[in-house]
Coordinates of C-alpha atoms and ligand atoms in Angstrom, one line a residue:
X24 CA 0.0 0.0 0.0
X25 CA 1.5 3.4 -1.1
X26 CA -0.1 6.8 1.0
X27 CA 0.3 10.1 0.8
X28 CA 0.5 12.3 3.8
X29 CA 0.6 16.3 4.2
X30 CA 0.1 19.0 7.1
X31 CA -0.7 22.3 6.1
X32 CA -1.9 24.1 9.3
X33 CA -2.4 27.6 10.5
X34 CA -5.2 29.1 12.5
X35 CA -5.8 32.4 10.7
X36 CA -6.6 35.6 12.9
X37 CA -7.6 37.9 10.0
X38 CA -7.4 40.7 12.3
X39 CA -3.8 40.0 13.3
X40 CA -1.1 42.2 11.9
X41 CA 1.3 39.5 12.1
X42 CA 3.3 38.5 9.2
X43 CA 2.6 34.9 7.7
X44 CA 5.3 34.1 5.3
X45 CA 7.2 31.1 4.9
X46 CA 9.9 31.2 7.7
X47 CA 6.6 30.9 10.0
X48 CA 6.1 27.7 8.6
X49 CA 10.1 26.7 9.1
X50 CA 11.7 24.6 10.9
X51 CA 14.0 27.0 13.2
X52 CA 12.7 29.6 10.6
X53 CA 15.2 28.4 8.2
X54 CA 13.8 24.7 7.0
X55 CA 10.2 23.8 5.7
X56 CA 9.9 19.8 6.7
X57 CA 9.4 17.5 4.2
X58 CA 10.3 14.0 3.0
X59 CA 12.8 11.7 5.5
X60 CA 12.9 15.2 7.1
X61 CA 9.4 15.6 8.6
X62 CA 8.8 11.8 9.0
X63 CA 11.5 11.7 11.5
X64 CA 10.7 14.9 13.3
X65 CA 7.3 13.6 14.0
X66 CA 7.3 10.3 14.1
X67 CA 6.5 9.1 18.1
X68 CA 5.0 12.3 18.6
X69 CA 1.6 12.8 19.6
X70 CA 0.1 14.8 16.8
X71 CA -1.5 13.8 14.1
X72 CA 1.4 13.8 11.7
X73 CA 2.6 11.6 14.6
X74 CA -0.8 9.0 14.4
X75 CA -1.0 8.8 10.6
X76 CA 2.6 7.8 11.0
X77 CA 2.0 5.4 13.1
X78 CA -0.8 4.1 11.6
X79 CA 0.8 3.8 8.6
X80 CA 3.5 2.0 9.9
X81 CA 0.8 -0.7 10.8
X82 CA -0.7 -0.8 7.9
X83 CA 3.3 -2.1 6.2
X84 CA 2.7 1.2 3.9
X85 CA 4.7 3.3 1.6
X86 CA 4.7 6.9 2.9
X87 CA 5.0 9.7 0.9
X88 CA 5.5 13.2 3.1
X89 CA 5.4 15.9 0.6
X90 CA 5.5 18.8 3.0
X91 CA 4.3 19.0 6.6
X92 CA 4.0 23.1 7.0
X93 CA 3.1 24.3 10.4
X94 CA 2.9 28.1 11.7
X95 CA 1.7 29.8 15.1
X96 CA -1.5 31.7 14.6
X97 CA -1.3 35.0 13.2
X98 CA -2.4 36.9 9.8
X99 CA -3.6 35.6 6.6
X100 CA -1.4 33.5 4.9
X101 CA 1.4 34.5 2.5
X102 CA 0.1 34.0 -1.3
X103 CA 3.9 32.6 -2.4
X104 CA 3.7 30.2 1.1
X105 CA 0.0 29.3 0.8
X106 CA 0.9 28.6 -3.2
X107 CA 4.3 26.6 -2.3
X108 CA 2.6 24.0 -0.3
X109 CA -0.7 23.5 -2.3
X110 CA 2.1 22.7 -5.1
X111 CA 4.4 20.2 -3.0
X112 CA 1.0 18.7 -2.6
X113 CA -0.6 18.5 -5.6
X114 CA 2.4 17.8 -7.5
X115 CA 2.7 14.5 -5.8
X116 CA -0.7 13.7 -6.3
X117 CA -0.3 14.0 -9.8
X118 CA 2.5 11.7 -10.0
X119 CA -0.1 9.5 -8.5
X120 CA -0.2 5.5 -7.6
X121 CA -1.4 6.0 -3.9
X122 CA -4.3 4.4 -2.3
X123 CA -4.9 6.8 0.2
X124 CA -4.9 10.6 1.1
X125 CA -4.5 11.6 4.5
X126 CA -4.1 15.0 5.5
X127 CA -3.5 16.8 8.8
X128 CA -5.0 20.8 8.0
X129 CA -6.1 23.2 10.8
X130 CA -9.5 24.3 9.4
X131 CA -9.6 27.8 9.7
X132 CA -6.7 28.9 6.8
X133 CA -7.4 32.3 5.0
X134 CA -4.5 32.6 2.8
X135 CA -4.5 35.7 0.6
X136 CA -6.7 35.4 -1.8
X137 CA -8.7 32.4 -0.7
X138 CA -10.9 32.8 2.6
X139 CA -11.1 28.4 2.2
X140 CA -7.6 27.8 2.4
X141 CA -7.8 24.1 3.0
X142 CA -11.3 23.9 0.8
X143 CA -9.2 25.6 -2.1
X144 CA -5.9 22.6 -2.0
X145 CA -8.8 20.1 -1.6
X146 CA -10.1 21.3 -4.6
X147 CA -7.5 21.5 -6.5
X148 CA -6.2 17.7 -5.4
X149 CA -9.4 16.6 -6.7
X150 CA -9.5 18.5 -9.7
X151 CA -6.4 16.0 -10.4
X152 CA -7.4 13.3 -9.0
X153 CA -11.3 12.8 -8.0
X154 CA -11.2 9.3 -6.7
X155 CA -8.1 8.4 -4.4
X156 CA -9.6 7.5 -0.9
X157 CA -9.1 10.5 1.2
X158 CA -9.0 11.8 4.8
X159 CA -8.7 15.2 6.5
X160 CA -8.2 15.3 10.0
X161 CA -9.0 19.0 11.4
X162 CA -8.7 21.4 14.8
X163 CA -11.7 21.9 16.8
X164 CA -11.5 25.8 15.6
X165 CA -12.1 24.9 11.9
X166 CA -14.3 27.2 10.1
X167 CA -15.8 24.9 8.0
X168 CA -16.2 25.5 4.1
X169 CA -18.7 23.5 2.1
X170 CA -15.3 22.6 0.2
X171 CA -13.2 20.7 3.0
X172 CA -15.9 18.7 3.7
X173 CA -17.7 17.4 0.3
X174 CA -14.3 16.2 -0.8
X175 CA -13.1 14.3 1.4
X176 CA -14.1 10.8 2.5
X177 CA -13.2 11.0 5.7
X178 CA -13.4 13.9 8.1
X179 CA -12.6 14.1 11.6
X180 CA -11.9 16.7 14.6
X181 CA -10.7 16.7 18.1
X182 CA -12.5 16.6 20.5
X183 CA -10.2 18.0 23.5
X184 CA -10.1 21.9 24.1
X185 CA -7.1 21.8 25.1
X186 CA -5.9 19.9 22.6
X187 CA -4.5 16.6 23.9
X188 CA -5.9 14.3 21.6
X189 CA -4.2 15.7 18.1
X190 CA -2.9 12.1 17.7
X191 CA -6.2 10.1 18.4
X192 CA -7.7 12.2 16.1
X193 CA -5.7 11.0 13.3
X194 CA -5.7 7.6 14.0
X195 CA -9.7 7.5 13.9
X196 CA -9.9 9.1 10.0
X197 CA -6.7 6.9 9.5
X198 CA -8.2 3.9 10.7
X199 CA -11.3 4.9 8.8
X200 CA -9.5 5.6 5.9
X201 CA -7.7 1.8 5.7
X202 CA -11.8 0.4 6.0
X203 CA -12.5 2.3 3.0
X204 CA -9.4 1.5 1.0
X205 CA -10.5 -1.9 1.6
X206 CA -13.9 -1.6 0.7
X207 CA -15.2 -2.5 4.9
X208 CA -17.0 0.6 4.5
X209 CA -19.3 3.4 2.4
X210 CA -18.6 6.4 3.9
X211 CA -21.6 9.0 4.0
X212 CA -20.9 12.5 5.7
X213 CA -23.7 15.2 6.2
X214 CA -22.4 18.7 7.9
X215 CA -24.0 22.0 8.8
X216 CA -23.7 25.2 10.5
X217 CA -25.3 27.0 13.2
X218 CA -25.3 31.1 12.9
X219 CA -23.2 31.6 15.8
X220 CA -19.5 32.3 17.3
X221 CA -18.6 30.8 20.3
X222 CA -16.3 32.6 22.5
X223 CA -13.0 31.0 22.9
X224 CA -12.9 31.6 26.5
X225 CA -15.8 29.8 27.0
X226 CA -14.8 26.9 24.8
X227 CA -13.0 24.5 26.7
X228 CA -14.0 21.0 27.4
X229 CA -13.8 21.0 30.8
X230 CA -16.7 23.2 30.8
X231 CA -20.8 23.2 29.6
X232 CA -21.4 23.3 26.6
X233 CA -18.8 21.7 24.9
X234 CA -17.9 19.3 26.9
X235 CA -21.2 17.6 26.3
X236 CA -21.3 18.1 22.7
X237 CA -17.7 16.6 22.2
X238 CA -19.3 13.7 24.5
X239 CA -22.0 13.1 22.1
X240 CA -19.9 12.8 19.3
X241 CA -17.0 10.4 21.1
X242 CA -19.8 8.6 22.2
X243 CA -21.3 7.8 18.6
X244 CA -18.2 7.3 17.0
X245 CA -17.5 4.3 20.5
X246 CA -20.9 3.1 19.5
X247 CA -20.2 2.7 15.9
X248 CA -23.3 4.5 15.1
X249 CA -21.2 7.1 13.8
X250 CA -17.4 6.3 11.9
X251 CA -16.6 10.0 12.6
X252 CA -18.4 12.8 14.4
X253 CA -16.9 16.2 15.1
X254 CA -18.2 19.5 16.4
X255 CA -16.3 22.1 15.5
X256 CA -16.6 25.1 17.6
X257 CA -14.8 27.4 15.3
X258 CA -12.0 30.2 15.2
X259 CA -14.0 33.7 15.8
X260 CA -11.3 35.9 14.9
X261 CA -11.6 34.9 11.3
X262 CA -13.9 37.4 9.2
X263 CA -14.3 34.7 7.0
X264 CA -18.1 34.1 5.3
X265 CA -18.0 30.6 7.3
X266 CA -16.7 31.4 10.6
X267 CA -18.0 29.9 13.5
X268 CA -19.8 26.6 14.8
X269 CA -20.5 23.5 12.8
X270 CA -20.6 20.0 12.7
X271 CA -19.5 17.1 10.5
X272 CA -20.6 13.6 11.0
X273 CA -19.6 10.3 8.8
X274 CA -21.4 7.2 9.0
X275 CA -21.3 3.6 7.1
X276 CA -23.5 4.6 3.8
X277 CA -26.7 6.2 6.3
X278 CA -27.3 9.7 4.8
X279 CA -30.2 10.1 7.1
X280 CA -28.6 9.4 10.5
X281 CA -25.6 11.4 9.6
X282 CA -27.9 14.2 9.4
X283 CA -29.9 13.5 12.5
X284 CA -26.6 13.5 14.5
X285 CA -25.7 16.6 13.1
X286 CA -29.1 18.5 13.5
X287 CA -28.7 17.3 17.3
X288 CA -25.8 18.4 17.4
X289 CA -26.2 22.3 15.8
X290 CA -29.9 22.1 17.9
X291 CA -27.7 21.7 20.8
X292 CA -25.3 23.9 20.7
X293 CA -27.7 26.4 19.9
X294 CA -30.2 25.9 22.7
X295 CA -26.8 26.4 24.9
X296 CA -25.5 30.1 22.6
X297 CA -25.3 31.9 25.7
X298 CA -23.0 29.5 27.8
X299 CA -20.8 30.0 25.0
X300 CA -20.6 34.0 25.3
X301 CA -18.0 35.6 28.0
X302 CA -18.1 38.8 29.9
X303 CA -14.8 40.3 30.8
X304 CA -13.9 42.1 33.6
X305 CA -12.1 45.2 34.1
X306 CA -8.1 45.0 34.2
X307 CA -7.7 46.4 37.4
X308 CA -10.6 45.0 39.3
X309 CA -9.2 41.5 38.4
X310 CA -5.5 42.4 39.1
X311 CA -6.2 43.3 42.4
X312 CA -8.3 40.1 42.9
X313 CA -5.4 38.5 42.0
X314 CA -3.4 40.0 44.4
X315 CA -5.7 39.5 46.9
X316 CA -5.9 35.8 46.0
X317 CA -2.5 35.8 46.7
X318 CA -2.2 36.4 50.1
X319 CA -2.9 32.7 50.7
X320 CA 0.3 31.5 48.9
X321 CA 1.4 30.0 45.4
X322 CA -0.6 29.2 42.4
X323 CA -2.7 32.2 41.4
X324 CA -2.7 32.2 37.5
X325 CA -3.5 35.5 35.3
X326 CA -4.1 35.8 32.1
X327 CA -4.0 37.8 29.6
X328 CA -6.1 36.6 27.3
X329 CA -6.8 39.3 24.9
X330 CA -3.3 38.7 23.6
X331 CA -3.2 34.9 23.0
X332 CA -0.5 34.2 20.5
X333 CA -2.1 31.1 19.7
X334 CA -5.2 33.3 18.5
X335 CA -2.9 34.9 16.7
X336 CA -1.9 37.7 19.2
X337 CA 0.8 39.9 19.1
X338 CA 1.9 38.6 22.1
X339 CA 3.2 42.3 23.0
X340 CA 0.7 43.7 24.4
X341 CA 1.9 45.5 28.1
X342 CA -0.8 46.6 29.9
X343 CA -1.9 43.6 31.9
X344 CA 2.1 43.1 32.8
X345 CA 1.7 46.8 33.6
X346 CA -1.0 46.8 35.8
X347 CA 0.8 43.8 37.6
X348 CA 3.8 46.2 37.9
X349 CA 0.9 49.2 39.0
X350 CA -0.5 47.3 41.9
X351 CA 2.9 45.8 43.1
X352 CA 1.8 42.3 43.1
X353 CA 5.3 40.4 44.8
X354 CA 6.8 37.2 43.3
X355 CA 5.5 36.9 39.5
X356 CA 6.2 35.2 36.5
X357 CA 4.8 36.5 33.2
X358 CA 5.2 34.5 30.5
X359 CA 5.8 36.3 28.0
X360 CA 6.5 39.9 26.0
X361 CA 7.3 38.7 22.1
X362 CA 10.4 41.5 21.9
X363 CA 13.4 40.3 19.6
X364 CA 14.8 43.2 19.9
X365 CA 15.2 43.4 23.7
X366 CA 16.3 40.0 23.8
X367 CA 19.1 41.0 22.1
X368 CA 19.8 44.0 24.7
X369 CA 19.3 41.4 27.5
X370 CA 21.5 39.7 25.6
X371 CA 24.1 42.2 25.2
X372 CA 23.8 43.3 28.8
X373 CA 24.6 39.6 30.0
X374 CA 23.4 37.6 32.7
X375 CA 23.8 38.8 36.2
X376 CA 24.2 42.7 34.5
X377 CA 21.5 45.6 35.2
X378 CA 19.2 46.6 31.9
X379 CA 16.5 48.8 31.1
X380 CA 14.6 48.1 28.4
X381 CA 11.7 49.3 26.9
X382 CA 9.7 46.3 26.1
X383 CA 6.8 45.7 24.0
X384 CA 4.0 47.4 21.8
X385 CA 6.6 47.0 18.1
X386 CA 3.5 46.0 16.2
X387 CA 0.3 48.2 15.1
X388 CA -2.9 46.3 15.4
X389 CA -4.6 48.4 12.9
X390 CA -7.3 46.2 13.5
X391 CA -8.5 47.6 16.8
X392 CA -9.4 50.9 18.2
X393 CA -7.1 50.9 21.1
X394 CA -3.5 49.9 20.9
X395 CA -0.8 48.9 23.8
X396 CA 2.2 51.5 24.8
X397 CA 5.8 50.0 25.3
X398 CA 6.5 49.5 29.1
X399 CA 10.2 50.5 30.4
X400 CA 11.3 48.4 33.0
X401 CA 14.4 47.7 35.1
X402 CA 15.9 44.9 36.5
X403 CA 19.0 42.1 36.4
X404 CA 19.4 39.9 33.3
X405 CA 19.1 36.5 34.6
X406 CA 18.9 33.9 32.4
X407 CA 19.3 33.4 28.5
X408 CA 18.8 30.9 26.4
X409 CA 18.5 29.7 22.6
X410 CA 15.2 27.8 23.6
X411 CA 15.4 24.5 22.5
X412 CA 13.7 21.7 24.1
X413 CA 11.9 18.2 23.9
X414 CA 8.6 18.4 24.8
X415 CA 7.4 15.9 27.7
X416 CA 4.0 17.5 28.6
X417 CA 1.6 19.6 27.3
X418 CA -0.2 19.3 24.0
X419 CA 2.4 17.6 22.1
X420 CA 4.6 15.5 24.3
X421 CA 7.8 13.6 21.8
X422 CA 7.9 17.4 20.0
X423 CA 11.3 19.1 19.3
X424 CA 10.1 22.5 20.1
X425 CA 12.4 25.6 19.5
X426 CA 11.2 29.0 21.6
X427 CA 14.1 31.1 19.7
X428 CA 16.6 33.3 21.7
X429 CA 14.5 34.0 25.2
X430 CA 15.9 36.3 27.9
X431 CA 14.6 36.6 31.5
X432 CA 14.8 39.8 33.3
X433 CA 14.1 40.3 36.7
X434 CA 12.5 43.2 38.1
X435 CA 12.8 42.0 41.7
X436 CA 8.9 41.5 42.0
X437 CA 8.2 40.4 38.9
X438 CA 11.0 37.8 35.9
X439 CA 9.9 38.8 32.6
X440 CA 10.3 36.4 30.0
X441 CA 11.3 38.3 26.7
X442 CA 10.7 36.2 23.2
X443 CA 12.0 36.2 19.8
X444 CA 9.2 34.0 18.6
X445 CA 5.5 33.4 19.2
X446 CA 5.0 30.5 21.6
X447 CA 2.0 29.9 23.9
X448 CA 3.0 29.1 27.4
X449 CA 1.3 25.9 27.8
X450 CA 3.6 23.8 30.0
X451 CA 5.8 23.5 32.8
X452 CA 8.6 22.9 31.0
X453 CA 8.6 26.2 29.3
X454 CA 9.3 27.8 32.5
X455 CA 11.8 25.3 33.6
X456 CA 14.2 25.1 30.6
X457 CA 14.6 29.0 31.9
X458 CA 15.3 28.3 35.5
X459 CA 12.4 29.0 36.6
X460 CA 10.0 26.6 38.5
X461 CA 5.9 27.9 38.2
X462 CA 5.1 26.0 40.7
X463 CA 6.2 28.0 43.4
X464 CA 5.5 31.3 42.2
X465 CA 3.1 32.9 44.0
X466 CA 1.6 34.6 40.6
X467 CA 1.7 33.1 37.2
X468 CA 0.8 35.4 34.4
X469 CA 0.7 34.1 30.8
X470 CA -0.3 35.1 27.5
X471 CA -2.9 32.1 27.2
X472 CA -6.7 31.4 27.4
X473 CA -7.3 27.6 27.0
X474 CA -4.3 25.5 26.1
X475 CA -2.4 26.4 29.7
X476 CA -4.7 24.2 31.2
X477 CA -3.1 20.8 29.5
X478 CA -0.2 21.1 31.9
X479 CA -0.2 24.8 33.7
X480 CA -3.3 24.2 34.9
X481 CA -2.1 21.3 37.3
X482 CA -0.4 24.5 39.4
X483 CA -3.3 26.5 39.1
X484 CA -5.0 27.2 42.4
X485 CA -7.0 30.6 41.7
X486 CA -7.6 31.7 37.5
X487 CA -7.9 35.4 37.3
X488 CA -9.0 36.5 33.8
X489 CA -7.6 39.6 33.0
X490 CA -8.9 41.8 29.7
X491 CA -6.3 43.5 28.5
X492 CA -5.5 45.1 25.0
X493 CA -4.8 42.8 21.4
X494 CA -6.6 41.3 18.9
X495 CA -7.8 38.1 20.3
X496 CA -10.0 40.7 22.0
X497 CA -13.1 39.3 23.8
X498 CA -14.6 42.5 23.6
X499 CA -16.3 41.8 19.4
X500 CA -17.3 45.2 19.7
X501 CA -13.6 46.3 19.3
X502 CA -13.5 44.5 16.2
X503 CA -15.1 45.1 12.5
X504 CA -16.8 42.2 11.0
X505 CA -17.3 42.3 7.2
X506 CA -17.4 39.2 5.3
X507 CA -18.5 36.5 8.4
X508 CA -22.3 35.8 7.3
X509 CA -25.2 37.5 9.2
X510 CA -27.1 37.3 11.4
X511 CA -24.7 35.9 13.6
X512 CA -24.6 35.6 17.3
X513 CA -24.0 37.1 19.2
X514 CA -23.1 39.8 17.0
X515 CA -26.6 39.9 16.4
X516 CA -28.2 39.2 20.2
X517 CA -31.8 38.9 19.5
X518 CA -31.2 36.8 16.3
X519 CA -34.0 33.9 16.1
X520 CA -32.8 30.2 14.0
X521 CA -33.5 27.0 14.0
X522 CA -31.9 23.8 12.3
X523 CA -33.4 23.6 9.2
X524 CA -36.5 20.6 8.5
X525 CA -34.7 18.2 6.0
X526 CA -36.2 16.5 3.3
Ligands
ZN606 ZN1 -7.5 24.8 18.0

């Protein structure tokens, strides 16, 4: 058996004025995976490059890895990237002789040019070749396009906000995928969409509402009753035509109960639209709960969500890290300013040394109404580091994961990390590779809002939400919408739907 494999993922923000091009998508910002390359980086890891792998492996097949191209959330993508990989793709299709597709995408891709950026490679992979068995695993935040779905054979999303289960995600279409190669199975996918965008903050699966809708789809697919169900709750920073909730469900060759699944579904999540709004509080009302929650020792967590760089954040935004400064809370770690630029005078100070720098607030978010103001702040240089390390925790344990050149300066109350790339602080490790151990911090404040909780969260004893500035705002009202379809809620509150009657 002879397979093709491919990732092409990134989450777009469409309001984010960070660059996509093609270093985003590199290896150390200098190499773009493919071949032997990228099957050794993520083989025995737990994503879904790393299930499809293994899978594979299984299965005594062939693999073919024409390019597995990965980026940090953050503008739309790059029309010479976005073009690059839909040919390292296609191209091999053409050459044909495989007997399967199987395809690791995010979901919620707006390259320039195409809004669809995963519906538009789909198409053109079946415009060469229309019959080749084919699978698409995607993230929970796709924004789904009537193109990545009636394409593919197989379609399947996690299920875990945070997002431990990358791996299991891929083996299920993979799995799947092998049936239908063989001819076990006639696969038979319905999908729809309800008007609505979920806030991320309120999306996690520890929590109502999604927690049960991801437990009605697990539970179909354990049944059998479904081969694949996924609710996707969408990326709303996307001002895409499709942004926002849906679901996808595959069963054995019955159209009818694939679309009773996903009605119940979309009913569902509907019923439930206000659980999935969030109300933010004001900065320094929750800083000084924070401080407050503090007084009883270690393991108060802020964060600064408006500025999540895995929504595509800036991840420089200072005025949460100011406020912290404002109301003197004692013993911090805040994790993290993006800053290349003071790294390098951290850097050039040299551990142990005395800097001020002024940090943060490089990039316009032309985006939003407000912006951030760079913070100057004084302290001792007191750790570098180039930021490699092997991920053991976390979303993606088995990972090679490379922070770039990271500097730590310490104010006295508060050790700032400074960054040279974007990287969500989601675990432990993070911290440790730069001397620094969370758990005994009396304050942890990070640049997060659902990931942290993978591995963070086990040293979380109090969660402070702080609003800050950037443009994974949770205030939509900061933010012009002009191409996601209306009505939508709750950008329209009083809106009235209903899943439409079928046949
Ligand atoms: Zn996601």
């Amino acid at each position: 058996m002879r397979l093709l494999l491919a990732t092409m993922s990134h989450e777009t923000n469409t309001f984010s004025p960070v660059p996509t091009k093609l270093a985003r998508f590199c290896r150390d910002g200098t190499t773009l995976l493919t071949g032997q390359a990228a099957i050794d980086f993520y083989r025995d890891t737990r994503t879904c490059m790393g299930g499809y792998l293994e899978i594979a492996a299984g299965a005594g097949a062939e693999v073919v890895v024409p390019v597995t191209a990965s980026a940090p959330p953050s503008g739309r993508v790059d029309a010479e990237a976005y073009e690059l990989f839909c040919k390292l793709i296609t191209d091999e299709v053409a050459r044909g002789g495989f007997d399967g597709i199987m395809l690791d995408l995010h979901g919620a891709m707006a390259a320039e040019g195409f809004d669809d950026g995963e519906g538009e490679l789909l198409r053109r992979i079946r415009a060469i070749d229309a019959k080749t068995p084919l699978c698409v695993a995607y993230d929970m935040h796709a924004n789904v396009f009537d193109n990545m779905v009636r394409t593919a054979d197989i379609v399947s999303g996690y299920h875990t906000y945070p997002h431990i289960d990358m791996k299991e995600t891929a083996v299920l279409a993979a799995r799947a995928l092998l049936k239908v190669i063989a001819g076990k199975i006639k696969p038979t996918l319905a999908w729809g969409a309800a008007p609505m965008l979920p806030h991320v903050m309120s999306q996690g699966t520890h929590m109502f509402p999604n927690k049960d809708l991801q437990e009605m789809c697990a539970g179909w697919e354990a049944s059998g009753r479904a081969v694949a169900a996924s609710l996707f709750v969408g990326f709303p920073h996307a001002d895409v035509p499709m942004a926002g909730l849906s679901a996808v469900v595959v069963t054995d060759n019955n159209q009818a109960d694939a679309q009773a699944m996903v009605d119940e579904l979309l009913a569902f999540a509907w019923k439930a639209r206000e659980a999935f709004t969030f109300t933010v509080e004001k900065l320094e009302d929750s800083v000084a709960r924070a401080k407050a929650l503090g007084e009883a020792g270690p393991g108060v967590v802020l964060l600064d969500h408006f500025d999540n760089c895995a929504s595509g954040g800036t991840m420089d935004t200072t005025d949460v890290l100011r406020e912290i400064i404002h109301q003197e809370l004692d013993d911090v770690v805040f994790f993290g300013i993006y800053d290349p630029e003071a790294v390098q005078q951290a850097i050039a100070a040299g551990i142990g040394n005395d800097a001020e720098l002024t940090i943060g607030a490089k990039l316009e978010m032309p985006a939003l109404q407000i912006g951030s103001r760079p913070l100057t702040v004084k302290g001792k240089v007191r750790t570098v580091s180039a930021g490699y390390y092997k991920a053991t925790g976390g979303l993606t344990p088995g990972l090679q994961v490379f922070m770039g050149n990271t500097a730590v300066l310490d104010t006295g109350r508060v050790q700032i990390v400074l960054l040279s790339r974007h990287i969500e602080p989601t675990a432990q490790e993070m911290f440790r590779v730069l001397g620094i151990d969370p758990t005994v911090k009396r304050f942890v404040a990070i640049k997060s809002r659902v990931h942290w909780r993978a591995d963070v969260g086990k040293l979380a004893r109090e969660i402070v939400e702080c609003g800050g500035v950037g443009v994974c705002t949770s205030n939509y009202g900061q933010l012009t919408f002009r191409n996601v379809r209306r009505p939508i809620y709750p950008l329209d509150p009083d809106m009235q739907w209903a899943v439409p009657k079928r046949g």
